[in-house]
Coordinates of C-alpha atoms and ligand atoms in Angstrom, one line a residue:
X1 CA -31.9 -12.6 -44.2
X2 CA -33.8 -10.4 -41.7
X3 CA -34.1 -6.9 -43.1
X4 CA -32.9 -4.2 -41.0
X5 CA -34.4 -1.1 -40.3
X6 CA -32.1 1.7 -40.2
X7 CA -33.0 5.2 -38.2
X8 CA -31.1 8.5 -39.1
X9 CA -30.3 11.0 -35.9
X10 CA -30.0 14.6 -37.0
X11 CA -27.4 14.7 -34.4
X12 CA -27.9 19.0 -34.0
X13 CA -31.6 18.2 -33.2
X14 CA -30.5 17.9 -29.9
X15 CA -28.6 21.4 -29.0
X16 CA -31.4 24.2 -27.7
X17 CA -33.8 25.7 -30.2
X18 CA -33.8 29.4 -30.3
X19 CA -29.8 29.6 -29.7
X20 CA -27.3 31.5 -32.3
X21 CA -25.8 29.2 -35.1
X22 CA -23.3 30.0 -38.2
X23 CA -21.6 28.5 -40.9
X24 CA -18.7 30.2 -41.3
X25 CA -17.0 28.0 -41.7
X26 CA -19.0 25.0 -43.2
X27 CA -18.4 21.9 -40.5
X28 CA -19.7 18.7 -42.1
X29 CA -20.0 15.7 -39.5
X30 CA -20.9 12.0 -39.8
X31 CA -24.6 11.8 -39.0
X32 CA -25.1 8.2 -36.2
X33 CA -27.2 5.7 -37.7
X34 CA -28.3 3.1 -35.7
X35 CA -29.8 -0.2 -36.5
X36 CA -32.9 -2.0 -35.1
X37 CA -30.5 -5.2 -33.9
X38 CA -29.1 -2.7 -31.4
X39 CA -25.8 -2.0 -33.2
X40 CA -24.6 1.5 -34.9
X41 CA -22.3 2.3 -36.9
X42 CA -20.9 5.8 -38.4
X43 CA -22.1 7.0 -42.2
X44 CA -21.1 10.3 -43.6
X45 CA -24.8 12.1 -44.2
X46 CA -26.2 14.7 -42.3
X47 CA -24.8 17.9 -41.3
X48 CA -23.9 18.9 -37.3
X49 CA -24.3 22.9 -37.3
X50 CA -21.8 24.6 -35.4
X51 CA -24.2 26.3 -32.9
X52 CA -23.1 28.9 -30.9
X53 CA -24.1 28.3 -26.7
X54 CA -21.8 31.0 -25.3
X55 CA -24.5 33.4 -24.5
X56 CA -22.8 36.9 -25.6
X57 CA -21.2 38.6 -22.7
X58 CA -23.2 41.9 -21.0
X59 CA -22.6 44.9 -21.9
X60 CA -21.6 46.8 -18.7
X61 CA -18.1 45.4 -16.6
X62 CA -18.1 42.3 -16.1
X63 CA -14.5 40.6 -14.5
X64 CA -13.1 37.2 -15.7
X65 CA -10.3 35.0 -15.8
X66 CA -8.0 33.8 -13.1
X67 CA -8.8 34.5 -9.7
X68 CA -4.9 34.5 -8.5
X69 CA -1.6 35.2 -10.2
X70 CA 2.0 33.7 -8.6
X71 CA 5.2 35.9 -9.0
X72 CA 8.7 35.5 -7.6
X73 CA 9.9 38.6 -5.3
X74 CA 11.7 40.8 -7.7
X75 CA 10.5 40.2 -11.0
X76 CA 8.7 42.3 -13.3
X77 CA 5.0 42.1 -12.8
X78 CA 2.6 42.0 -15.9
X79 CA -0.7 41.0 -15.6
X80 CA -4.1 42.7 -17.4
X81 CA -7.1 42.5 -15.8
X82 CA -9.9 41.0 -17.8
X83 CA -13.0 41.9 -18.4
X84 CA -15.6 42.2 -20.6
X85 CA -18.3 45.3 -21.5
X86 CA -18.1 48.2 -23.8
X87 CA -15.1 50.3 -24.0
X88 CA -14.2 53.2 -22.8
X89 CA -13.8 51.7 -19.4
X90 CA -12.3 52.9 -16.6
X91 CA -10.0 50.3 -13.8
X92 CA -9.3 50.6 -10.2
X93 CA -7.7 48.4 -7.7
X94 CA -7.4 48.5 -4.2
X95 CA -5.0 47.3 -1.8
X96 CA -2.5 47.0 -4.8
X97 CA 1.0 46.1 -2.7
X98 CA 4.0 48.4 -3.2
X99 CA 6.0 48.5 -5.9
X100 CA 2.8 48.1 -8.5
X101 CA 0.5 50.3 -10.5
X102 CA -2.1 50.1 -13.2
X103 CA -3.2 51.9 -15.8
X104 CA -6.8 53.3 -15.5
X105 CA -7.4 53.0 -19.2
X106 CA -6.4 49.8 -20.2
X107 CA -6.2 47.8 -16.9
X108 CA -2.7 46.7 -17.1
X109 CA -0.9 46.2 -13.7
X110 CA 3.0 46.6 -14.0
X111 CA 5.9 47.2 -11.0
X112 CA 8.1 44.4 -9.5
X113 CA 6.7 43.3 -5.9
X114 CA 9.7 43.0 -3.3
X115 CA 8.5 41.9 -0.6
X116 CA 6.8 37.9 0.0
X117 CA 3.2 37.5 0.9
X118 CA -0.2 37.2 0.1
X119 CA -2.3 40.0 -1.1
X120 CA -5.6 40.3 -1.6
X121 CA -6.6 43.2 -4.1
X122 CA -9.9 44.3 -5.2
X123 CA -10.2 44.8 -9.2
X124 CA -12.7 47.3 -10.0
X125 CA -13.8 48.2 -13.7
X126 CA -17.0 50.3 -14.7
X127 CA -18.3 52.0 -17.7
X128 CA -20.9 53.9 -18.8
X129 CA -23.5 51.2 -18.3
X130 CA -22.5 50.0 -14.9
X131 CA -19.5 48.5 -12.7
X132 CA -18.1 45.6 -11.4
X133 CA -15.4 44.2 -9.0
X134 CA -13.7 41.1 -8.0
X135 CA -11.4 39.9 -5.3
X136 CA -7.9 38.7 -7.0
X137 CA -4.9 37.3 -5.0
X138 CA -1.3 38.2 -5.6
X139 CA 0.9 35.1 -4.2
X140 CA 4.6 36.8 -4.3
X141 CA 6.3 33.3 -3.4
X142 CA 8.2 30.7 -5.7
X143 CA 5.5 29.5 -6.9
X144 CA 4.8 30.5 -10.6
X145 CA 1.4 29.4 -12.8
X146 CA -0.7 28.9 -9.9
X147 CA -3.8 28.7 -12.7
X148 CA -3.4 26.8 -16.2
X149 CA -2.0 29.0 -18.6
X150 CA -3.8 30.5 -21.5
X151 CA -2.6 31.5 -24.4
X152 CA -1.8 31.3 -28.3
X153 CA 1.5 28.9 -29.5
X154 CA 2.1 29.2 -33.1
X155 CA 2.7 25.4 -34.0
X156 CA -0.6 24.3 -35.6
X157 CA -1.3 27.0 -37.8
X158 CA 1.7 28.4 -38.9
X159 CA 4.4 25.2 -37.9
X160 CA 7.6 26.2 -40.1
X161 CA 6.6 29.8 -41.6
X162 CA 6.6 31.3 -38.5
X163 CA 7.8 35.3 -38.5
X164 CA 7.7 38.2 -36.1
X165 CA 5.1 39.9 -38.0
X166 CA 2.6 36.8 -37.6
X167 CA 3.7 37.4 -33.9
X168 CA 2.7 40.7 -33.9
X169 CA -0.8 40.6 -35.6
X170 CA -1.1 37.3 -33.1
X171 CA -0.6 39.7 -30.2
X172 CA -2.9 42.3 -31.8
X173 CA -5.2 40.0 -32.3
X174 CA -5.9 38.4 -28.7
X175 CA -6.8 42.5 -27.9
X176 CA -9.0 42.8 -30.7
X177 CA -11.0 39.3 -30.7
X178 CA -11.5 40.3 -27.1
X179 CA -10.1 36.9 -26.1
X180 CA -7.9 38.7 -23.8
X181 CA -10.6 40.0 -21.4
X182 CA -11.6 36.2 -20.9
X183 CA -8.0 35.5 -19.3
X184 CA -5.6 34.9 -22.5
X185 CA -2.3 36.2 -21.8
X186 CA 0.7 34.2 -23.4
X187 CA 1.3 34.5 -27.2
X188 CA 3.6 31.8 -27.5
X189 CA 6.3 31.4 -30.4
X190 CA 7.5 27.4 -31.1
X191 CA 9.8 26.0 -33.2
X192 CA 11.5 27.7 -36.2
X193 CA 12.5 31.0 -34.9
X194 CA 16.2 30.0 -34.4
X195 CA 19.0 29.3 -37.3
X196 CA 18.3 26.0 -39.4
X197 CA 21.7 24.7 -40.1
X198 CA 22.5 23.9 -43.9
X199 CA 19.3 25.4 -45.1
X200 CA 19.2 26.9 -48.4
X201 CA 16.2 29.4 -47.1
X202 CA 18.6 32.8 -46.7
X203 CA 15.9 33.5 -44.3
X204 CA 16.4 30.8 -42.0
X205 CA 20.0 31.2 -42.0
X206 CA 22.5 33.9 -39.9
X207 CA 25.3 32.9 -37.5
X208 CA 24.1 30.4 -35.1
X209 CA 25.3 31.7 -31.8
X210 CA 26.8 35.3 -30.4
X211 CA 30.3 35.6 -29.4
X212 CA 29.5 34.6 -26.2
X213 CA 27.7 31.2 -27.4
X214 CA 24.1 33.0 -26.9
X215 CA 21.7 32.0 -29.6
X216 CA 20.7 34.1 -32.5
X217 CA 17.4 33.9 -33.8
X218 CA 17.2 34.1 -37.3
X219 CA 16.2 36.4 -39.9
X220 CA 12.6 36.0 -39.6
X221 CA 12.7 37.5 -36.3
X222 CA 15.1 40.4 -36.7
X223 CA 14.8 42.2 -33.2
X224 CA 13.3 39.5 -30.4
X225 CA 13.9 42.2 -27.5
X226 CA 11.3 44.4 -29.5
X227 CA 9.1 41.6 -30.4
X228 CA 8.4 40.9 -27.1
X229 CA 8.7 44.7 -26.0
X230 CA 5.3 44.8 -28.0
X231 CA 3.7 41.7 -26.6
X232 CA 4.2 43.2 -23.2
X233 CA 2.9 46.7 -24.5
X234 CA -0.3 45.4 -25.1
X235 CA -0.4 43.8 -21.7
X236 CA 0.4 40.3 -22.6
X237 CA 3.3 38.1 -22.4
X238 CA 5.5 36.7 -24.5
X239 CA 7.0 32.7 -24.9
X240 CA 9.9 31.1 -26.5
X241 CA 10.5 27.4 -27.4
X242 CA 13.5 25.1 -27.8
X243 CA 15.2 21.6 -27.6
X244 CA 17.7 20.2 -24.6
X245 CA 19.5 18.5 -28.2
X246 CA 21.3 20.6 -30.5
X247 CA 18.5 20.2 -32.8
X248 CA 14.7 21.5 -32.3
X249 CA 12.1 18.8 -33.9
X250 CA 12.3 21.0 -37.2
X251 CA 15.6 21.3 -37.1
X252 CA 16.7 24.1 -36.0
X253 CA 19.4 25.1 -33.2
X254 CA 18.6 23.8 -30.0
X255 CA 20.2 24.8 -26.3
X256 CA 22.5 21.2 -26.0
X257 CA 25.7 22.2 -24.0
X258 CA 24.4 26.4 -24.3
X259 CA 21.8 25.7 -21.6
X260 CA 22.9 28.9 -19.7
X261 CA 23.6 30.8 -22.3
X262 CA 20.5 30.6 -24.2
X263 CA 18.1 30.7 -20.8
X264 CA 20.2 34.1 -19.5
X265 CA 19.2 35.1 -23.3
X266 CA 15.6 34.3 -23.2
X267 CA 15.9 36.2 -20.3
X268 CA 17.5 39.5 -21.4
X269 CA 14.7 38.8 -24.8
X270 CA 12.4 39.4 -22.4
X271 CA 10.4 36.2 -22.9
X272 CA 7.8 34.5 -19.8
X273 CA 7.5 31.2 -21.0
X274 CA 9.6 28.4 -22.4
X275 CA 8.3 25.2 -23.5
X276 CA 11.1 22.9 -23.6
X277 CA 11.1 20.0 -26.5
X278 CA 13.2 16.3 -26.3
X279 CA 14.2 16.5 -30.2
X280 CA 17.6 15.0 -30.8
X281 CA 18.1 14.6 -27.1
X282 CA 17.6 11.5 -27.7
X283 CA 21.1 10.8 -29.2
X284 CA 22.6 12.4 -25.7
X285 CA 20.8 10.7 -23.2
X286 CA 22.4 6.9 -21.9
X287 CA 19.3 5.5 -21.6
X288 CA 15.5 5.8 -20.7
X289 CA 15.7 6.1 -17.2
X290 CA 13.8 8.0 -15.2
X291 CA 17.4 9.8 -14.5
X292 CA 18.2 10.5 -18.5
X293 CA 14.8 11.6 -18.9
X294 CA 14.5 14.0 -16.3
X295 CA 17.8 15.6 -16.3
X296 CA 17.7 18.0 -19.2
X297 CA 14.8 18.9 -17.2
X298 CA 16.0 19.5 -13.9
X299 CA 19.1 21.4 -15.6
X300 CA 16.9 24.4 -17.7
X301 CA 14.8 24.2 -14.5
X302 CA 17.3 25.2 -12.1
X303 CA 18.9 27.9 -14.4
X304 CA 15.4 29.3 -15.2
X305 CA 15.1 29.7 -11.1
X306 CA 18.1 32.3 -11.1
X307 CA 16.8 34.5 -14.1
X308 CA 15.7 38.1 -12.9
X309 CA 12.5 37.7 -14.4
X310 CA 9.5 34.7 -14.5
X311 CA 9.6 31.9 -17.3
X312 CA 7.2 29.6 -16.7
X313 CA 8.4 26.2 -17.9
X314 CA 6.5 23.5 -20.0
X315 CA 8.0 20.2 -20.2
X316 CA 7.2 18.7 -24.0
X317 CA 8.4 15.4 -23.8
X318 CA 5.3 13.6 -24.7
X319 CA 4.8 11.9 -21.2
X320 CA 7.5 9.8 -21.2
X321 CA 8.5 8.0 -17.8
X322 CA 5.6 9.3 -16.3
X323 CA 6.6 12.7 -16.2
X324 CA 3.9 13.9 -13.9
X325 CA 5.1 12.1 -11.4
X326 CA 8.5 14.0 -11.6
X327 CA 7.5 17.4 -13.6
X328 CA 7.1 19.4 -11.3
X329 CA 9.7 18.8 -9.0
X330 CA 12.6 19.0 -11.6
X331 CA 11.0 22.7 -12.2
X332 CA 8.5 22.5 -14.7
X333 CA 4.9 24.3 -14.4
X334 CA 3.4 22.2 -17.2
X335 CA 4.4 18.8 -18.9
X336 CA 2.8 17.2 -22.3
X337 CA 1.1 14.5 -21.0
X338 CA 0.8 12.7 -24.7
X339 CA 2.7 12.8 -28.2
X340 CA 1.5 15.6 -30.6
X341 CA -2.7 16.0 -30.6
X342 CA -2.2 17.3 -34.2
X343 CA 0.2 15.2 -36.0
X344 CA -2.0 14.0 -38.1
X345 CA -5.0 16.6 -39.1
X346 CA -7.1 13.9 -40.1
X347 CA -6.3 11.7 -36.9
X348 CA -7.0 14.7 -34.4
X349 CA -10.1 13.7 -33.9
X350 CA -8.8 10.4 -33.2
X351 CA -6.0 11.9 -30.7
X352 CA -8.7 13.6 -29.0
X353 CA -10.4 10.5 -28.0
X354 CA -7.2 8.6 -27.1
X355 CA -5.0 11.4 -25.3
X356 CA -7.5 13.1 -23.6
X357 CA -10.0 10.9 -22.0
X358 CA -7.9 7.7 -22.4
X359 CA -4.1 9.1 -21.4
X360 CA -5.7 10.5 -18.8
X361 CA -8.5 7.9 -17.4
X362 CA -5.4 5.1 -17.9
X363 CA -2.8 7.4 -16.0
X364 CA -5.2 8.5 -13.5
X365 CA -3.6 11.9 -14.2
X366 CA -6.3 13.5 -11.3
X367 CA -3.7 12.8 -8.9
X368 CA -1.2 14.7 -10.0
X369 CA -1.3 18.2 -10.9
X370 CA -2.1 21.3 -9.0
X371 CA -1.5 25.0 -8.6
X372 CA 2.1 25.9 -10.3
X373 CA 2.0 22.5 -12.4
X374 CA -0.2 21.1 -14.7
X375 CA -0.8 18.0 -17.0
X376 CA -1.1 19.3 -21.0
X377 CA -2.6 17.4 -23.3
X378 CA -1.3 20.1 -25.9
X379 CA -3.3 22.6 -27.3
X380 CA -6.7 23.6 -28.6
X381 CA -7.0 22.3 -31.8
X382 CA -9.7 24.9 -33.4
X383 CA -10.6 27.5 -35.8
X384 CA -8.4 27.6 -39.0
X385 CA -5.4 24.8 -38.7
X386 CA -2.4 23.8 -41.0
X387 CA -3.8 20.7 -43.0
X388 CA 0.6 20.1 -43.2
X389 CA -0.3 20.6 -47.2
X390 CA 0.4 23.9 -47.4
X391 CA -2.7 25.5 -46.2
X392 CA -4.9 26.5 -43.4
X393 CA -8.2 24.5 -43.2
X394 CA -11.1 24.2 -40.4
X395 CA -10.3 22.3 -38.3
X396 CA -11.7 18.3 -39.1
X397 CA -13.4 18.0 -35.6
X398 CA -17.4 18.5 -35.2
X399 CA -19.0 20.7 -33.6
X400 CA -19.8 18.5 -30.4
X401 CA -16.2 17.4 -30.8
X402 CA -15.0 20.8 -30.3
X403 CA -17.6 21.1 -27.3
X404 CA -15.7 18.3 -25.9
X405 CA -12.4 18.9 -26.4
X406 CA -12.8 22.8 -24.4
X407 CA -14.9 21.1 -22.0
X408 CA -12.5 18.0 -21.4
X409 CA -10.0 20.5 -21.4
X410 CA -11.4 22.5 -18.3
X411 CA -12.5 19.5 -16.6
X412 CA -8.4 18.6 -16.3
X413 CA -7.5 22.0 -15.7
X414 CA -5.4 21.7 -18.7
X415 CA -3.6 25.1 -20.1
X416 CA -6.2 26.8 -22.3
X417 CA -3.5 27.1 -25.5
X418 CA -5.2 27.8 -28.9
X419 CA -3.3 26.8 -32.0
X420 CA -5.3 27.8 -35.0
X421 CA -5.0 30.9 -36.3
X422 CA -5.9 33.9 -34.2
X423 CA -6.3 36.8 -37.1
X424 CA -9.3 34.6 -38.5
X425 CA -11.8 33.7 -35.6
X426 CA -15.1 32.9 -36.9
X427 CA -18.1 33.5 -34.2
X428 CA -18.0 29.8 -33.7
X429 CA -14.6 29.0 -32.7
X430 CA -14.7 32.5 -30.7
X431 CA -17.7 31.3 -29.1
X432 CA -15.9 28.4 -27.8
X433 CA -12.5 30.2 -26.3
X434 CA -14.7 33.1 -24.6
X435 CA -16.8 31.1 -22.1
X436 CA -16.4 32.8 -19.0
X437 CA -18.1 29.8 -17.2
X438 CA -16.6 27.4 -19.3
X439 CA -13.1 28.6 -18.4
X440 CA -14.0 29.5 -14.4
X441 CA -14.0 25.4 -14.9
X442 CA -10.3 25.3 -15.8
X443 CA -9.3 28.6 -13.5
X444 CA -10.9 28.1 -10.3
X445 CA -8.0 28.7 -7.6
X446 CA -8.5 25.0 -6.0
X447 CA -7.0 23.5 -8.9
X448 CA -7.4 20.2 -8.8
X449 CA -7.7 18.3 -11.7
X450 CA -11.1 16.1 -12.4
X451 CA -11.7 12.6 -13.1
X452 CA -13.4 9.8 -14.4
X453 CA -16.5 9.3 -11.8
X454 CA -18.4 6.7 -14.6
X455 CA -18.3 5.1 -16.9
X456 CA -20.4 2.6 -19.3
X457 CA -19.6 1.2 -22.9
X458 CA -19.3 5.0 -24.4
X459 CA -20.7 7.4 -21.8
X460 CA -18.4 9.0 -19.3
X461 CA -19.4 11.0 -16.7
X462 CA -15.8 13.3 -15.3
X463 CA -16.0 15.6 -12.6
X464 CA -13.8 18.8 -11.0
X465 CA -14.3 19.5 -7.4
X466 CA -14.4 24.0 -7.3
X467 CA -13.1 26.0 -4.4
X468 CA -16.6 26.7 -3.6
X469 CA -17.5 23.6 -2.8
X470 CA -19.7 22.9 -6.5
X471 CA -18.4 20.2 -8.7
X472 CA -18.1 21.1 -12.4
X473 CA -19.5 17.9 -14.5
X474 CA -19.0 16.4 -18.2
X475 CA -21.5 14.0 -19.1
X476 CA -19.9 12.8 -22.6
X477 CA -20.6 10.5 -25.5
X478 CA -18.4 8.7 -27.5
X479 CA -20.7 7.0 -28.8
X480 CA -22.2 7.0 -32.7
X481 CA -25.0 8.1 -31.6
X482 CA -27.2 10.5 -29.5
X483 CA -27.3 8.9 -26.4
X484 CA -28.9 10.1 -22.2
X485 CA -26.2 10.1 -20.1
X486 CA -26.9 9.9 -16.3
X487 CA -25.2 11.3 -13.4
X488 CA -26.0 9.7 -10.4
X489 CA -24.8 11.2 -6.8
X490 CA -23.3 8.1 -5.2
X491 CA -20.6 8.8 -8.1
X492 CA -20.3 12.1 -7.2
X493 CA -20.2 12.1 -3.6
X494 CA -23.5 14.3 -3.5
X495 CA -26.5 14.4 -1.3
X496 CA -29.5 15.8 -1.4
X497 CA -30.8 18.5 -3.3
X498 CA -28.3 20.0 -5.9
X499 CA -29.0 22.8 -8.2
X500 CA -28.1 22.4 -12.1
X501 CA -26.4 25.1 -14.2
X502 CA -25.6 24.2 -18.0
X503 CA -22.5 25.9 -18.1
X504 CA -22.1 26.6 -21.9
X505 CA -25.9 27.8 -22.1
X506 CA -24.9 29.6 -18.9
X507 CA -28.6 28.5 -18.1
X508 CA -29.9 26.8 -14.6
X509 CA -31.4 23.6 -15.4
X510 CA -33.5 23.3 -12.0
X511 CA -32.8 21.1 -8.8
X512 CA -32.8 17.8 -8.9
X513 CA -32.0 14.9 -6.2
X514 CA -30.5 11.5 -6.3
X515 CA -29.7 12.0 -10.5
X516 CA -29.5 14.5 -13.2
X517 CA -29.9 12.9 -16.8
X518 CA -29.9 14.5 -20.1
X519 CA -29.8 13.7 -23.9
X520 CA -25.8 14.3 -25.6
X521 CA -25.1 14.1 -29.2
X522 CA -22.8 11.7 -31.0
X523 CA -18.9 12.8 -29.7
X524 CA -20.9 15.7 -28.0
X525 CA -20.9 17.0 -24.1
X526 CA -23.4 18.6 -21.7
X527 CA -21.1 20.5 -19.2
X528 CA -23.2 21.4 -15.7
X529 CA -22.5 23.1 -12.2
X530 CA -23.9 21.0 -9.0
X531 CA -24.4 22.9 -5.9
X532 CA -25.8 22.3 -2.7
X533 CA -29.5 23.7 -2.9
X534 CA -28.9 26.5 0.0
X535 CA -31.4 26.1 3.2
Ligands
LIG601 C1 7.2 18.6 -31.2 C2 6.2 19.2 -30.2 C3 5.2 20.1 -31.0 C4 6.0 21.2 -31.7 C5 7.0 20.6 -32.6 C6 7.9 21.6 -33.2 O1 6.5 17.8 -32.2 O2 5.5 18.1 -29.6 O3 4.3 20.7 -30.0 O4 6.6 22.0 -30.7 O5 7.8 19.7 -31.9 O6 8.8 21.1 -34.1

């Protein structure tokens, strides 16, 4: 037999020498090992560092986040300015329309706007090191979520053992990670806050429903109108999450036959955002059409629309009968476009691969989607996760993994929701939420999703048209091992010169013409801005 001479990569050898790394915590990956004969296979070996690209942000004001903001006339208005730099700061805005202020100290703009329009405000923030300012657009309209939202959901860190205190120090923590003067605003409650009939947990227990047939939350969330009185005092917003059956996916009640009821009492709760499960409406819908499937859809979607304040809906039924082909105009902002990313932790890795590139090459999902509706892959599967043991781990996904999975993410405008556990960010996982030109990928005010623009054997190329005419590109590996991945303009639609900007590095790579290639690690990405070279 022919011997075979077998080459190990040191798959970190290829991220930037000189840039910030840590360990905390340890990430172990499978080092790519290829073979002489051309084939390669996957060992576990060597060690992929986590290494930090986010360069930190300046010191002096810097503005970030979403560039426009949708709210229906009449409705309370909540929205924080971000930004970045050292505290104190002071805020300013000009041209704020009637009916709003903000508060100079912490930047948080609050009033109900009455009449319908278009306005164009100017954000100003400066502190003792400098200033900054930024246009922003207030669309007072029907249209809600005119950017992907971004937030924190509960579900994959603390799943059943959810309480309002966890809620709290979740909302307390988005202020003091910082993450939200990089845009996060909606700290998101799922499952498990409602009663769980015929549990022996007194906790989970109480009556199910008022004497008007409103839901009660149970014990673990003793006051929801003060919960969420917090979240909003700390200028975020607050989300709620429930089942068209009478049972959640855990178990618990759901809104079958209370649809108005419970929607008038999310309402009155004060809540912003409902994401709205299938569980056990299985059993009441005939059949699979597309008419079953969408009408518990088109039912919490018209009852939302006559609330007096926003809820943004999020459609979680896992994609079935092509929901983003009807999402959207049964009333939803946002709709699963796959089953669970997490349900196995093991697999995520797996369900990364599959439901984000593949759901969404196969479905050609570009084509759908846009300002007020988005596709969701489900959330950000980072930091410390439940293992469904018992216990919070790391996350199982490498460090390039995770590169890809924020960088896929932006590339499909896909809500920005973290689901591991916000009180324990290490610098790594921090590093990765806090991008500001990561997420300018997923915000930019165009909104239209990318696509697939190439592909051969395990090297994708996906591109994002931007308002300003750029293209934000992911040249990706799935391969085992490090690989160059091309981009070649006929793919693109370019011309000409165009200058390169490695958008995690936040670092221009030059101009180049005709192709732009560049090494990327096993499971790893290399996310750049093309512009037209200006004459
Ligand atoms: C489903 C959803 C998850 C989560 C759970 C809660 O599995 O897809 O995101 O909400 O239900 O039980």
């Amino acid at each position: 037999m022919k011997p075979v001479h077998i080459t190990l990569i040191i798959l970190a050898a290829s991220l930037c020498r000189g840039d910030q790394s840590t360990s905390d915590p340890p990430r172990w990956a499978m080092a790519g090992v290829a073979d002489t004969s051309g084939a390669s296979k996957a060992v576990s070996a060597s060690r992929e560092e986590a290494v930090i690209l986010t360069p930190p942000p300046p010191r002096a004001p810097r503005i970030n986040g979403a560039k426009i903001f949708g709210v229906r006339p009449g409705s309370p208005f909540l929205f924080t300015i971000p930004a970045t730099g050292d505290r104190p700061m002071v805020f300013a805005v000009e041209n704020l329309p009637a009916g709003l202020k903000m508060d100079a100290q912490t930047g948080q703009i609050s009033g109900v706007v009455s009449s319908r329009g278009e306005y164009t405000v100017t954000f100003k923030a400066s502190n003792a090191l400098g200033r900054a300012e930024r246009k922003f657009k207030i669309v007072c309209g029907d249209t809600l979520a005119l950017t992907p939202h971004m937030g924190w959901n509960s579900w994959y860190v603390w799943e059943n053992h959810v309480t309002d205190k966890i809620m709290r120090e979740a909302a307390d923590a988005m202020v003091a990670s910082g993450m939200i003067n990089h845009g996060y605003m909606y700290v998101n409650i799922d499952d498990c806050w409602s009663v769980k009939p015929g549990s022996k947990d007194p906790s989970l227990g109480g009556e199910l429903r008022d004497a008007q047939g409103k839901v009660n939350s149970n014990r673990r969330f003793p006051d929801m109108k003060a919960l969420t009185d917090y979240i909003h005092s700390k200028g975020l917003k607050a989300g709620i999450y429930t089942s068209p059956g009478p049972l959640t996916c855990a178990g618990h009640v759901g809104a079958y036959g209370h649809e108005i009821q419970d929607a008038e009492r999310f309402a009155e709760w004060g809540f912003d955002f409902l994401k709205y499960d299938w569980c056990s409406y299985g059993k009441i819908a005939k059949n699979k059409s597309r008419g079953e499937l969408e009408k518990p859809y088109r039912l919490i979607g018209d009852i939302l629309k006559k609330q007096p304040r926003d809820i943004v809906l999020n459609l979680c039924q896992y994609g079935m009968g092509s929901v983003w082909e009807w999402g959207q105009e049964v009333g939803g902002h946002s709709w699963r476009t796959a089953g669970d990313l997490g349900l196995s932790f093991e697999g995520i890795a797996t369900a990364l691969f599959r439901d984000g590139f593949d759901v969404y090459s196969r479905n050609e999902l570009h084509k759908f989607g846009g300002p007020g509706a988005w596709n969701d892959p489900d959330y950000l599967l980072l930091g410390y996760l439940s293992n469904w043991k018992g216990a919070t781990a790391p996350t199982p996904l490498t460090p390039n993994e995770q590169y890809t999975h924020v960088s896929l993410w932006c590339l499909l405008a896909a809500p920005l929701i973290f689901s591991g556990d916000i009180t324990r960010l290490d610098a790594f996982t921090l590093s990765l939420l806090t991008n500001d030109e990561v997420i300018e990928v997923d915000q930019d005010p165009l909104g239209k999703p990318g696509r697939r623009a190439a592909k051969e054997d395990n090297l994708e190329v996906w591109a994002k048209e931007m308002e300003d005419g750029s293209k934000a590109v992911g040249l990706f590996n799935r391969g085992e091992v490090e690989a160059r991945v091309t981009v070649k303009w006929p793919d693109l639609g370019l011309r000409g010169k165009q200058t390169v900007r490695d958008l995690w590095r936040q670092k221009d790579l030059g101009t180049f013409e005709g192709q732009f290639q560049t090494s990327v690690p096993r499971h790893g990405v290399v996310l750049v801005k093309m512009a037209a070279l200006a004459h």
